[in-house]
PDB file of C-alpha atoms in Angstrom:
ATOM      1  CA  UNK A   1     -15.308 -14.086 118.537  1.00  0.00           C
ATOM      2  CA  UNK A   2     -15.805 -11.702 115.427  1.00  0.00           C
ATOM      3  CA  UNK A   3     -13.699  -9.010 117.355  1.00  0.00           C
ATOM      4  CA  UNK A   4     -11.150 -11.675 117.939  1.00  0.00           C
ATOM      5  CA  UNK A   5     -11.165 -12.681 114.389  1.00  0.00           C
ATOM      6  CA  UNK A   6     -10.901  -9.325 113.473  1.00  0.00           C
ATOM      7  CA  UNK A   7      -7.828  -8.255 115.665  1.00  0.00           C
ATOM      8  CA  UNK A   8      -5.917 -11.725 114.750  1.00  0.00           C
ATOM      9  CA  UNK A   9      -6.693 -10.530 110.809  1.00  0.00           C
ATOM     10  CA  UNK A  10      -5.348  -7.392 111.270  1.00  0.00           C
ATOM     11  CA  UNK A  11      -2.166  -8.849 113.114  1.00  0.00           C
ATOM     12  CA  UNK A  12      -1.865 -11.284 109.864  1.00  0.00           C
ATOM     13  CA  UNK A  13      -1.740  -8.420 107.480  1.00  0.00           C
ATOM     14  CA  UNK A  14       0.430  -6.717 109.760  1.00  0.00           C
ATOM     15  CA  UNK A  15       2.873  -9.141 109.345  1.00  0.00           C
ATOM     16  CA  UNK A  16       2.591  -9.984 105.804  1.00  0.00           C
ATOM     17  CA  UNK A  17       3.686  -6.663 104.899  1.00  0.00           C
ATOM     18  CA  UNK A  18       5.850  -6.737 107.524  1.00  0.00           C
ATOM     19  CA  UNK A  19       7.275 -10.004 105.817  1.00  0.00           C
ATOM     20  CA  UNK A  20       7.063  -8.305 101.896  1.00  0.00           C
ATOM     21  CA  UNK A  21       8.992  -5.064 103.390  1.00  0.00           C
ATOM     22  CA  UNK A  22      11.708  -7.042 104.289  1.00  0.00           C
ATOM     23  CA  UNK A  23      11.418  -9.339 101.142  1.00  0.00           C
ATOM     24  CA  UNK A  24      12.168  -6.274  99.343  1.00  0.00           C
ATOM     25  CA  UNK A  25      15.069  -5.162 101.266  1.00  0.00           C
ATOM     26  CA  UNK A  26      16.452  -8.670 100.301  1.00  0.00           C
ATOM     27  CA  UNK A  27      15.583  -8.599  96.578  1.00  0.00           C
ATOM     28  CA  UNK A  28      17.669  -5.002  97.381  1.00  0.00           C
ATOM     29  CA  UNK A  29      20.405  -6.309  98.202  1.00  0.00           C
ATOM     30  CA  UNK A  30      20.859  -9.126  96.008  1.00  0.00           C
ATOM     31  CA  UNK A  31      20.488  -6.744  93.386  1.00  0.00           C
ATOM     32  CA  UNK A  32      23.369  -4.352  94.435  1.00  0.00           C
ATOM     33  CA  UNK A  33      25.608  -7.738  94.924  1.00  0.00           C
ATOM     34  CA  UNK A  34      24.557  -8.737  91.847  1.00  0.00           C
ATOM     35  CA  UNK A  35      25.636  -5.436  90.042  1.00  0.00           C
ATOM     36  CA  UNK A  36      29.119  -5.621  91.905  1.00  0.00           C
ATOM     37  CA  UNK A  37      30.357  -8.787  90.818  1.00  0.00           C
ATOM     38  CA  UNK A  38      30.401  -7.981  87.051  1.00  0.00           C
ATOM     39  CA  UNK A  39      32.169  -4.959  88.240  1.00  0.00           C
ATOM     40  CA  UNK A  40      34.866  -7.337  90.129  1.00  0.00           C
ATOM     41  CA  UNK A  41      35.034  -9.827  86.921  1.00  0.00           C
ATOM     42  CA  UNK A  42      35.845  -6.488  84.967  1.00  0.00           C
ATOM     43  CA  UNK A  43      38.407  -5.346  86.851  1.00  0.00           C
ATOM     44  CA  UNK A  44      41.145  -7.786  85.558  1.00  0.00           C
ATOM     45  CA  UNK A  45      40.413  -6.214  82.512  1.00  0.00           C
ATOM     46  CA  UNK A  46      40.402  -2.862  83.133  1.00  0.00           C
ATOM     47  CA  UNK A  47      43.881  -3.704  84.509  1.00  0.00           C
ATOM     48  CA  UNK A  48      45.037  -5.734  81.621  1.00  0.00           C
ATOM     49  CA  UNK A  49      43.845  -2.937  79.328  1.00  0.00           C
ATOM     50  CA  UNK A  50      46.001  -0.476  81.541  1.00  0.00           C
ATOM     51  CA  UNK A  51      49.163  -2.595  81.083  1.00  0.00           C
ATOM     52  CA  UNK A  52      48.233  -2.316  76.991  1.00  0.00           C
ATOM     53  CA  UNK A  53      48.268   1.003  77.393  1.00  0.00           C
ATOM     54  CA  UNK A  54      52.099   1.451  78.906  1.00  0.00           C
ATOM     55  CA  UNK A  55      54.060   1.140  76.174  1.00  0.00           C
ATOM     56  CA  UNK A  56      51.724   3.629  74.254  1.00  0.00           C
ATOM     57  CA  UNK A  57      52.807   5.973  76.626  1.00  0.00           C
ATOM     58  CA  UNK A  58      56.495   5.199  76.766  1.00  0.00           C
ATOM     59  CA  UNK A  59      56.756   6.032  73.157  1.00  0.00           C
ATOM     60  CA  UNK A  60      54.863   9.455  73.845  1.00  0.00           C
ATOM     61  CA  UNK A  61      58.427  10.104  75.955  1.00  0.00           C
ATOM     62  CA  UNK A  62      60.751   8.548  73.454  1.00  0.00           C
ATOM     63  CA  UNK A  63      59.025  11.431  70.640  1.00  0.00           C
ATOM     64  CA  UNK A  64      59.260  13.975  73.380  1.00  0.00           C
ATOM     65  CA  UNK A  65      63.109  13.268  73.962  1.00  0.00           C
ATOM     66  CA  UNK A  66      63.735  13.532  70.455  1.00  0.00           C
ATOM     67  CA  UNK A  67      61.376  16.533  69.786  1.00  0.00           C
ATOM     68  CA  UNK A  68      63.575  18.074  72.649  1.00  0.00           C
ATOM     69  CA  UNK A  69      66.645  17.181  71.273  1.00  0.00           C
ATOM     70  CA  UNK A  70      66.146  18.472  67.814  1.00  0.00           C
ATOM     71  CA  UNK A  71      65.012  21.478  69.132  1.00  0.00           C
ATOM     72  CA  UNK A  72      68.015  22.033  71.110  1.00  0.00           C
ATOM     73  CA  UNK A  73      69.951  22.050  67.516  1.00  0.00           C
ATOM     74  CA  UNK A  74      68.306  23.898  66.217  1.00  0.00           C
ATOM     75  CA  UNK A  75      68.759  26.898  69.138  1.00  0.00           C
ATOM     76  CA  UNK A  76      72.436  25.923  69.609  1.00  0.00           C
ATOM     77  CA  UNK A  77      72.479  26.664  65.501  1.00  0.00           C
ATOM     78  CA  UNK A  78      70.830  29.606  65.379  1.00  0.00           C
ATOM     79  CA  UNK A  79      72.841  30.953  68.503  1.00  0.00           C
ATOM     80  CA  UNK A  80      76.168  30.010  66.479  1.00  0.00           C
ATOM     81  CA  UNK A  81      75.142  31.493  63.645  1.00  0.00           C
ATOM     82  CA  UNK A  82      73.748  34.820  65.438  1.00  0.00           C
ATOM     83  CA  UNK A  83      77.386  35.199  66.881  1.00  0.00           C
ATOM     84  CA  UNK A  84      79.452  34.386  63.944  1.00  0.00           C
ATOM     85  CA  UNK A  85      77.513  37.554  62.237  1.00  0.00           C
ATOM     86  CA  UNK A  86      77.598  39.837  64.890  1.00  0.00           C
ATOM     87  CA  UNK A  87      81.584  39.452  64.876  1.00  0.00           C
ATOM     88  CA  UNK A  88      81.770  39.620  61.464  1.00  0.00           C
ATOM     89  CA  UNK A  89      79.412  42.849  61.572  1.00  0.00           C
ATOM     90  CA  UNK A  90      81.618  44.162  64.529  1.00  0.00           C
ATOM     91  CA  UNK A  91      84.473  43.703  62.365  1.00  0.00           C
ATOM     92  CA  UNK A  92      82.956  45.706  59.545  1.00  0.00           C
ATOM     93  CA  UNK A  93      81.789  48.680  61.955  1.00  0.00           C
ATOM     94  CA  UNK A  94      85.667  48.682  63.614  1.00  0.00           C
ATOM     95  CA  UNK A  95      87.652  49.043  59.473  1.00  0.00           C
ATOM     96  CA  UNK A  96      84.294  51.695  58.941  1.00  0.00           C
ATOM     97  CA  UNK A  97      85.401  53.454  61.874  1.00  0.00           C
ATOM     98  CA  UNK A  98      89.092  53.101  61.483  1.00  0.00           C
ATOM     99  CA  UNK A  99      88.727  54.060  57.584  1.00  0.00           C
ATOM    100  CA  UNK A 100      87.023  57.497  58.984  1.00  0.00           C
ATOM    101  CA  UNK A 101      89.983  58.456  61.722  1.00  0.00           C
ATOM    102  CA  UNK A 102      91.850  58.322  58.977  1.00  0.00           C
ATOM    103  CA  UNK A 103      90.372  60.110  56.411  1.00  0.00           C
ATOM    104  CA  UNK A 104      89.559  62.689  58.955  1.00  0.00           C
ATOM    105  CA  UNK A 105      93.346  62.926  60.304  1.00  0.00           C
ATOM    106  CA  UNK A 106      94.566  63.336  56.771  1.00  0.00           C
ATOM    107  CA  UNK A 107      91.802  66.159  55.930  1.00  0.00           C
ATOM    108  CA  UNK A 108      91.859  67.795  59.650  1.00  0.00           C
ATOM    109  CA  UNK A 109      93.905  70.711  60.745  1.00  0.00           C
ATOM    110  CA  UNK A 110      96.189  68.081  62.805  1.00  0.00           C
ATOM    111  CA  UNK A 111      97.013  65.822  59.942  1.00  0.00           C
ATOM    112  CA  UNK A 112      98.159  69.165  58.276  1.00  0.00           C
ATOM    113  CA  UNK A 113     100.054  69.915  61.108  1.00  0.00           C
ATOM    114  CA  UNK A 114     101.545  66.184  61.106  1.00  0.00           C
ATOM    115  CA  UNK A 115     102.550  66.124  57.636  1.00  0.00           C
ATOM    116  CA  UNK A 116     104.444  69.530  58.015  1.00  0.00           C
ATOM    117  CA  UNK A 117     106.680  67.969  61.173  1.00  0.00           C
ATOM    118  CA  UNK A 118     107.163  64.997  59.552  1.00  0.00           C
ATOM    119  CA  UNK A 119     108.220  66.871  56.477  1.00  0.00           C
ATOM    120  CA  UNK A 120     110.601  69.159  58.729  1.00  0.00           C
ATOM    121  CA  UNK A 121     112.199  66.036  60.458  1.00  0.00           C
ATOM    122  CA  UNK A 122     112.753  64.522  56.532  1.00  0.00           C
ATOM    123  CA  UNK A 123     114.561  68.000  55.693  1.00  0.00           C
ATOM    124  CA  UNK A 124     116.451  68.386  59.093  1.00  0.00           C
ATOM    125  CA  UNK A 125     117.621  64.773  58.317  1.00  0.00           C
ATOM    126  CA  UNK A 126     118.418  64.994  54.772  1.00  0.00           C
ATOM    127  CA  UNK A 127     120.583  68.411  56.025  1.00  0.00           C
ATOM    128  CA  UNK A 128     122.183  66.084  58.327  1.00  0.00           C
ATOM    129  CA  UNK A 129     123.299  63.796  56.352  1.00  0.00           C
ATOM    130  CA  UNK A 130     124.485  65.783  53.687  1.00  0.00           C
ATOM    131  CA  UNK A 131     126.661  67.824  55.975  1.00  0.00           C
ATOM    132  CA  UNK A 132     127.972  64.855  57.141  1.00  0.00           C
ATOM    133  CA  UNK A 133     131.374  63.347  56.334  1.00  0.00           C
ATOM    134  CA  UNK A 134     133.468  60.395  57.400  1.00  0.00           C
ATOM    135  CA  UNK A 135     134.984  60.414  60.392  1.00  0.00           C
ATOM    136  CA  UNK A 136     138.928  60.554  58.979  1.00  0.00           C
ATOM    137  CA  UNK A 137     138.073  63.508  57.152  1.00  0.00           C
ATOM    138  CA  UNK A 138     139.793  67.244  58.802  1.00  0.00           C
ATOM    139  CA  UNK A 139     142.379  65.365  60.239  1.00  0.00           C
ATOM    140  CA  UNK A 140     146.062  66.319  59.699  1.00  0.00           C
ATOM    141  CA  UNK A 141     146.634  62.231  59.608  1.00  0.00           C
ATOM    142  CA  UNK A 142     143.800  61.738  57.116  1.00  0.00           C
ATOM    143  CA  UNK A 143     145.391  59.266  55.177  1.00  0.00           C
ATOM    144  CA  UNK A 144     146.893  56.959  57.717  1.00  0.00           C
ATOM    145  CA  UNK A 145     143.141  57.444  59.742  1.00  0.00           C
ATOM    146  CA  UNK A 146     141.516  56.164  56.572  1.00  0.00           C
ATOM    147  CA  UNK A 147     143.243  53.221  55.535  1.00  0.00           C
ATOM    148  CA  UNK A 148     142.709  51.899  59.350  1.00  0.00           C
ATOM    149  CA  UNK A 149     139.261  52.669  59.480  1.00  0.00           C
ATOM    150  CA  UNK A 150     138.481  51.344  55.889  1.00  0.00           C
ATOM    151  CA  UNK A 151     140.267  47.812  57.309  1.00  0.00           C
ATOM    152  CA  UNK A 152     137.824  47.752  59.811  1.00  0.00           C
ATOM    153  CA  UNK A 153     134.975  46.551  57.689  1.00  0.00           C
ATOM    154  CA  UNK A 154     136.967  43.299  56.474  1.00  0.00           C
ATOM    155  CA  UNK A 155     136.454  41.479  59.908  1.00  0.00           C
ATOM    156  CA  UNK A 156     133.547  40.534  61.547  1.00  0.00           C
ATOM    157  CA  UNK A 157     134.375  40.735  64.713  1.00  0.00           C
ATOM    158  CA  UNK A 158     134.351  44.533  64.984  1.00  0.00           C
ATOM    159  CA  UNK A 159     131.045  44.474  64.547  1.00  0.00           C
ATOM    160  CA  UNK A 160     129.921  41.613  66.645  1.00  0.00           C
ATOM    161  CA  UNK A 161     132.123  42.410  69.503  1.00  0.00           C
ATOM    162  CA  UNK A 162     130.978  44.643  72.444  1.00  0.00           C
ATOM    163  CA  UNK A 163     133.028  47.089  73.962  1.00  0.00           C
ATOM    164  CA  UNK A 164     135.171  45.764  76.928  1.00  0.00           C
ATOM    165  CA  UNK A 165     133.414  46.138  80.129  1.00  0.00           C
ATOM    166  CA  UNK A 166     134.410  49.389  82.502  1.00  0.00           C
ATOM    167  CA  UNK A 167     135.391  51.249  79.270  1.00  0.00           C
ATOM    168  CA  UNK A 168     133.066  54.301  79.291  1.00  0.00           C
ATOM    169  CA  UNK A 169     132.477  54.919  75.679  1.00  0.00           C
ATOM    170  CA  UNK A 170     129.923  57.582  75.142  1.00  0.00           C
ATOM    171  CA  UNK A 171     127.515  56.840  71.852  1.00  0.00           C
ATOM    172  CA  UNK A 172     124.678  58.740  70.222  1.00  0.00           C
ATOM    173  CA  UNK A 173     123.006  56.613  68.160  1.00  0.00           C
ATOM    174  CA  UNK A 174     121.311  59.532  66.678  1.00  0.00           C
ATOM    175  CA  UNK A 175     123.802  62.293  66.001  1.00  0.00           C
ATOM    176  CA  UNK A 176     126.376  59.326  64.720  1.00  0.00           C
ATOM    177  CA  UNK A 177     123.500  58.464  62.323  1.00  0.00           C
ATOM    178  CA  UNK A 178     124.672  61.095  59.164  1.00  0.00           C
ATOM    179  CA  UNK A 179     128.235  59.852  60.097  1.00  0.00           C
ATOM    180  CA  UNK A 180     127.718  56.558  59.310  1.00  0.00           C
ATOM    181  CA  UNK A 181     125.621  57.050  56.051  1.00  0.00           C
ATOM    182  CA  UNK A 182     128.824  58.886  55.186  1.00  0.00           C
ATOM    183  CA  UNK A 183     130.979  56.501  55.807  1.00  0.00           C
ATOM    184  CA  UNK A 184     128.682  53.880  54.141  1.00  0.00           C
ATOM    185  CA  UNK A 185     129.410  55.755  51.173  1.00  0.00           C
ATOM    186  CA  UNK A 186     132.780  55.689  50.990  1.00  0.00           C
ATOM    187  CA  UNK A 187     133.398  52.275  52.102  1.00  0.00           C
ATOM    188  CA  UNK A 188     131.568  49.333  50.177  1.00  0.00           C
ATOM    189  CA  UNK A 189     133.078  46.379  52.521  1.00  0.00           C
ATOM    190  CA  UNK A 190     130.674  48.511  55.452  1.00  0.00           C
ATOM    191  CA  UNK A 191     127.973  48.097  53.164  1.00  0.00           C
ATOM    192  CA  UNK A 192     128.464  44.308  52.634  1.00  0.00           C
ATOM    193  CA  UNK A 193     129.041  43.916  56.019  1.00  0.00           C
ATOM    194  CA  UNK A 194     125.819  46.232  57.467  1.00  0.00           C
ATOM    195  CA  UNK A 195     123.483  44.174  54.932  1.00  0.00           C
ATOM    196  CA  UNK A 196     124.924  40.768  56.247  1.00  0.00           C
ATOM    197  CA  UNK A 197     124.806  41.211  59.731  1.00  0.00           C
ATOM    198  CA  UNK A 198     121.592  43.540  60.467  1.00  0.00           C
ATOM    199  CA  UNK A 199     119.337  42.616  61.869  1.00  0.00           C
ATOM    200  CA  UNK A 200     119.726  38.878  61.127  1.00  0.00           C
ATOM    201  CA  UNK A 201     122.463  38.607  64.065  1.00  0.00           C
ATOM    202  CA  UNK A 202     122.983  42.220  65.237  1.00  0.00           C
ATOM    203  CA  UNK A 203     120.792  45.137  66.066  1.00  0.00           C
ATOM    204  CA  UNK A 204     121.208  48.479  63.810  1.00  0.00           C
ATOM    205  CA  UNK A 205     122.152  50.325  66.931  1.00  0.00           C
ATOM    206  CA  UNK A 206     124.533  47.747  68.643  1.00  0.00           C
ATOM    207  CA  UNK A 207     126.182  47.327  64.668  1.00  0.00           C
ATOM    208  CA  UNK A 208     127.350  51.181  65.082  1.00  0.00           C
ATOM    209  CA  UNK A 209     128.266  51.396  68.598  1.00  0.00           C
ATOM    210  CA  UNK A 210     130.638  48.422  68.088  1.00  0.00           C
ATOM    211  CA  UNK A 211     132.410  50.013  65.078  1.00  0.00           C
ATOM    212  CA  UNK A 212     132.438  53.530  65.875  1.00  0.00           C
ATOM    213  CA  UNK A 213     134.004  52.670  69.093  1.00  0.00           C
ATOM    214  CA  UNK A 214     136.852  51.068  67.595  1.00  0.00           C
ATOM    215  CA  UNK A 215     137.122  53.850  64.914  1.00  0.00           C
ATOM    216  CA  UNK A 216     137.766  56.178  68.634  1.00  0.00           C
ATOM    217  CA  UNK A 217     140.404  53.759  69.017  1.00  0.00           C
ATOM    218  CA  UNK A 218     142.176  54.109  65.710  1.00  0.00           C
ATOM    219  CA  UNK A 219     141.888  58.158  66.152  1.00  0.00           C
ATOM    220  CA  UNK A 220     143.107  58.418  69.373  1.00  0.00           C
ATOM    221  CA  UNK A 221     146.258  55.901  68.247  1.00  0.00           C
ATOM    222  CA  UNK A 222     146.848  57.934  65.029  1.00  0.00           C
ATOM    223  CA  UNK A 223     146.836  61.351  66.879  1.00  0.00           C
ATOM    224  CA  UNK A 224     149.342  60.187  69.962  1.00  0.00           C
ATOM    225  CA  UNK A 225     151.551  58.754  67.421  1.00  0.00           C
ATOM    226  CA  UNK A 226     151.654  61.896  65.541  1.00  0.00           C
ATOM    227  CA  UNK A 227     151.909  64.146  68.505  1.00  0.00           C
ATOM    228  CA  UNK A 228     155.214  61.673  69.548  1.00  0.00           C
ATOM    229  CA  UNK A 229     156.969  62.406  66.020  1.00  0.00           C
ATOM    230  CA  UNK A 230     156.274  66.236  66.575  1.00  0.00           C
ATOM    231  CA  UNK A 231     157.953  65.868  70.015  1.00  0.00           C
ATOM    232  CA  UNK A 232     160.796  63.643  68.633  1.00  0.00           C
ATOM    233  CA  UNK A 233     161.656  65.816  65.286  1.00  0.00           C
ATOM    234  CA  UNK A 234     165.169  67.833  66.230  1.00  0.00           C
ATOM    235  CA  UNK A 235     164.654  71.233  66.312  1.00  0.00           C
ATOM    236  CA  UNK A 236     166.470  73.793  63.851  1.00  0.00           C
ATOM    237  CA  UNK A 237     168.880  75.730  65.007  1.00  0.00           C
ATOM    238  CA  UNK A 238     168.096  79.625  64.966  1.00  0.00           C
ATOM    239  CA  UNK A 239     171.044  81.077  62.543  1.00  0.00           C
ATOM    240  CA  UNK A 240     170.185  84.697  62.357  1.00  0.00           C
ATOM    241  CA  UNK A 241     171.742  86.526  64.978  1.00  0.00           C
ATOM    242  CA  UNK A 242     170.024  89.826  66.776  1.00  0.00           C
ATOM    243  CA  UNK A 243     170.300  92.871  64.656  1.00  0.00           C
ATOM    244  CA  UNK A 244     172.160  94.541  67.707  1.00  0.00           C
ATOM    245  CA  UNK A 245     175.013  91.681  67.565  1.00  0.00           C
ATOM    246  CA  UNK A 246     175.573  92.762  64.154  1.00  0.00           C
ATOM    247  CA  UNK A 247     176.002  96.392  64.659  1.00  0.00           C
ATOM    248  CA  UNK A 248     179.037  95.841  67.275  1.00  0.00           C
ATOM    249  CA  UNK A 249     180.583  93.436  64.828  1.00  0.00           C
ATOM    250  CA  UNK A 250     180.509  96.270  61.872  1.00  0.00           C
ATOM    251  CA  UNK A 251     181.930  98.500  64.510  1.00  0.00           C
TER     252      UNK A 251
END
């Protein structure tokens, strides 16, 4: 009976701490719940404090917009103002540069050489000019020539008036030139005349052409009509008879 006693004891405390392990595990677990729920009650509020936080966060962007804005300004400024001085400093460098050409054309062997043609053209001109005369002068009808040509400058229309189309009229604007400063002299209604029209309603060129082709006109008139009255003028009669007739008279 003692043995029996003595297994059915050692069964008993088997079980008890069979029964306090699992006690334990219980305790366990109602521990770990226990910790979980105020973790559950506190999530509302972590969540409420998140929506708090929002519009904390939504004025962080609102600075950063701005911040980005301003500082877009201030590039687009500085870019403006880098621009405006490198034209303005291009501009300088171009005058610098153009300020040198010169100087060195006017102190260089070619701007010695361009003075002395331009000098030689100013002579050959002057020469020109001065050897020029008007265009009635060295004719045998001189004074009939010049009182038609001087009427010319009292109308308009000689000057503004092309010549008629087909008519080949030959003019050199050039070699006319001294001919017309000439003329210019003698004839103040031409000068009148020039000053009004050019270049306000005709070219210098076109003024010259249209007169000078008309003063063709009047000189070939004036000569035909004074070739016709050489033609038409009687002719004398010879009255001197050969020197032989006279002998055989005497005898």
């Amino acid at each position: 009976m003692s043995m029996l006693s003595s297994w059915w004891g050692g069964q008993a405390d088997t079980k008890a701490k069979e029964d306090e392990k699992v006690a334990e595990k219980g305790d366990n677990a109602e521990t770990k719940s226990g910790e979980g729920t105020p973790e559950e009650k506190s999530s509302p509020d972590t969540d409420s404090g998140s929506d708090t936080k929002t519009p904390e966060g939504g004025g962080e962007q609102v600075d950063l917009t701005q911040a980005a804005k301003a500082w877009g300004s201030f590039l687009v400024s500085v870019a403006t103002s880098a621009t405006k001085t490198a034209t303005q400093q291009a501009k300088k460098v171009t005058k610098s540069v153009q300020q040198t050409a010169k100087d060195l054309s006017e102190t260089s062997i070619l701007g010695d050489f361009q003075r002395e043609q331009d000098k030689f053209l100013q002579e050959k001109q002057q020469i020109r000019t001065e050897a020029a005369v008007p265009p009635w002068v060295g004719y045998n009808e001189e004074a009939s020539m010049k009182s038609q040509i001087l009427a010319l400058s009292q109308d308009k229309r000689n000057f503004m008036r092309n010549p008629p189309a087909g008519v080949q009229f030959q003019f050199d604007y050039e070699a006319m030139f001294p001919v017309a400063m000439a003329t210019l002299q003698e004839d103040p209604n031409l000068q009148k005349m020039r000053f009004e029209l050019v270049p306000k309603q005709i070219k210098e060129e076109n003024f010259w052409r249209n007169y000078f082709y008309r003063v063709s006109l009047i000189k070939q008139s004036t000569q035909l009509s004074s070739m016709a009255q050489d033609n038409n003028k009687p002719k004398e009669p010879d009255s001197k008879e050969p020197p032989q007739e006279e002998s055989k008279r005497e005898k």
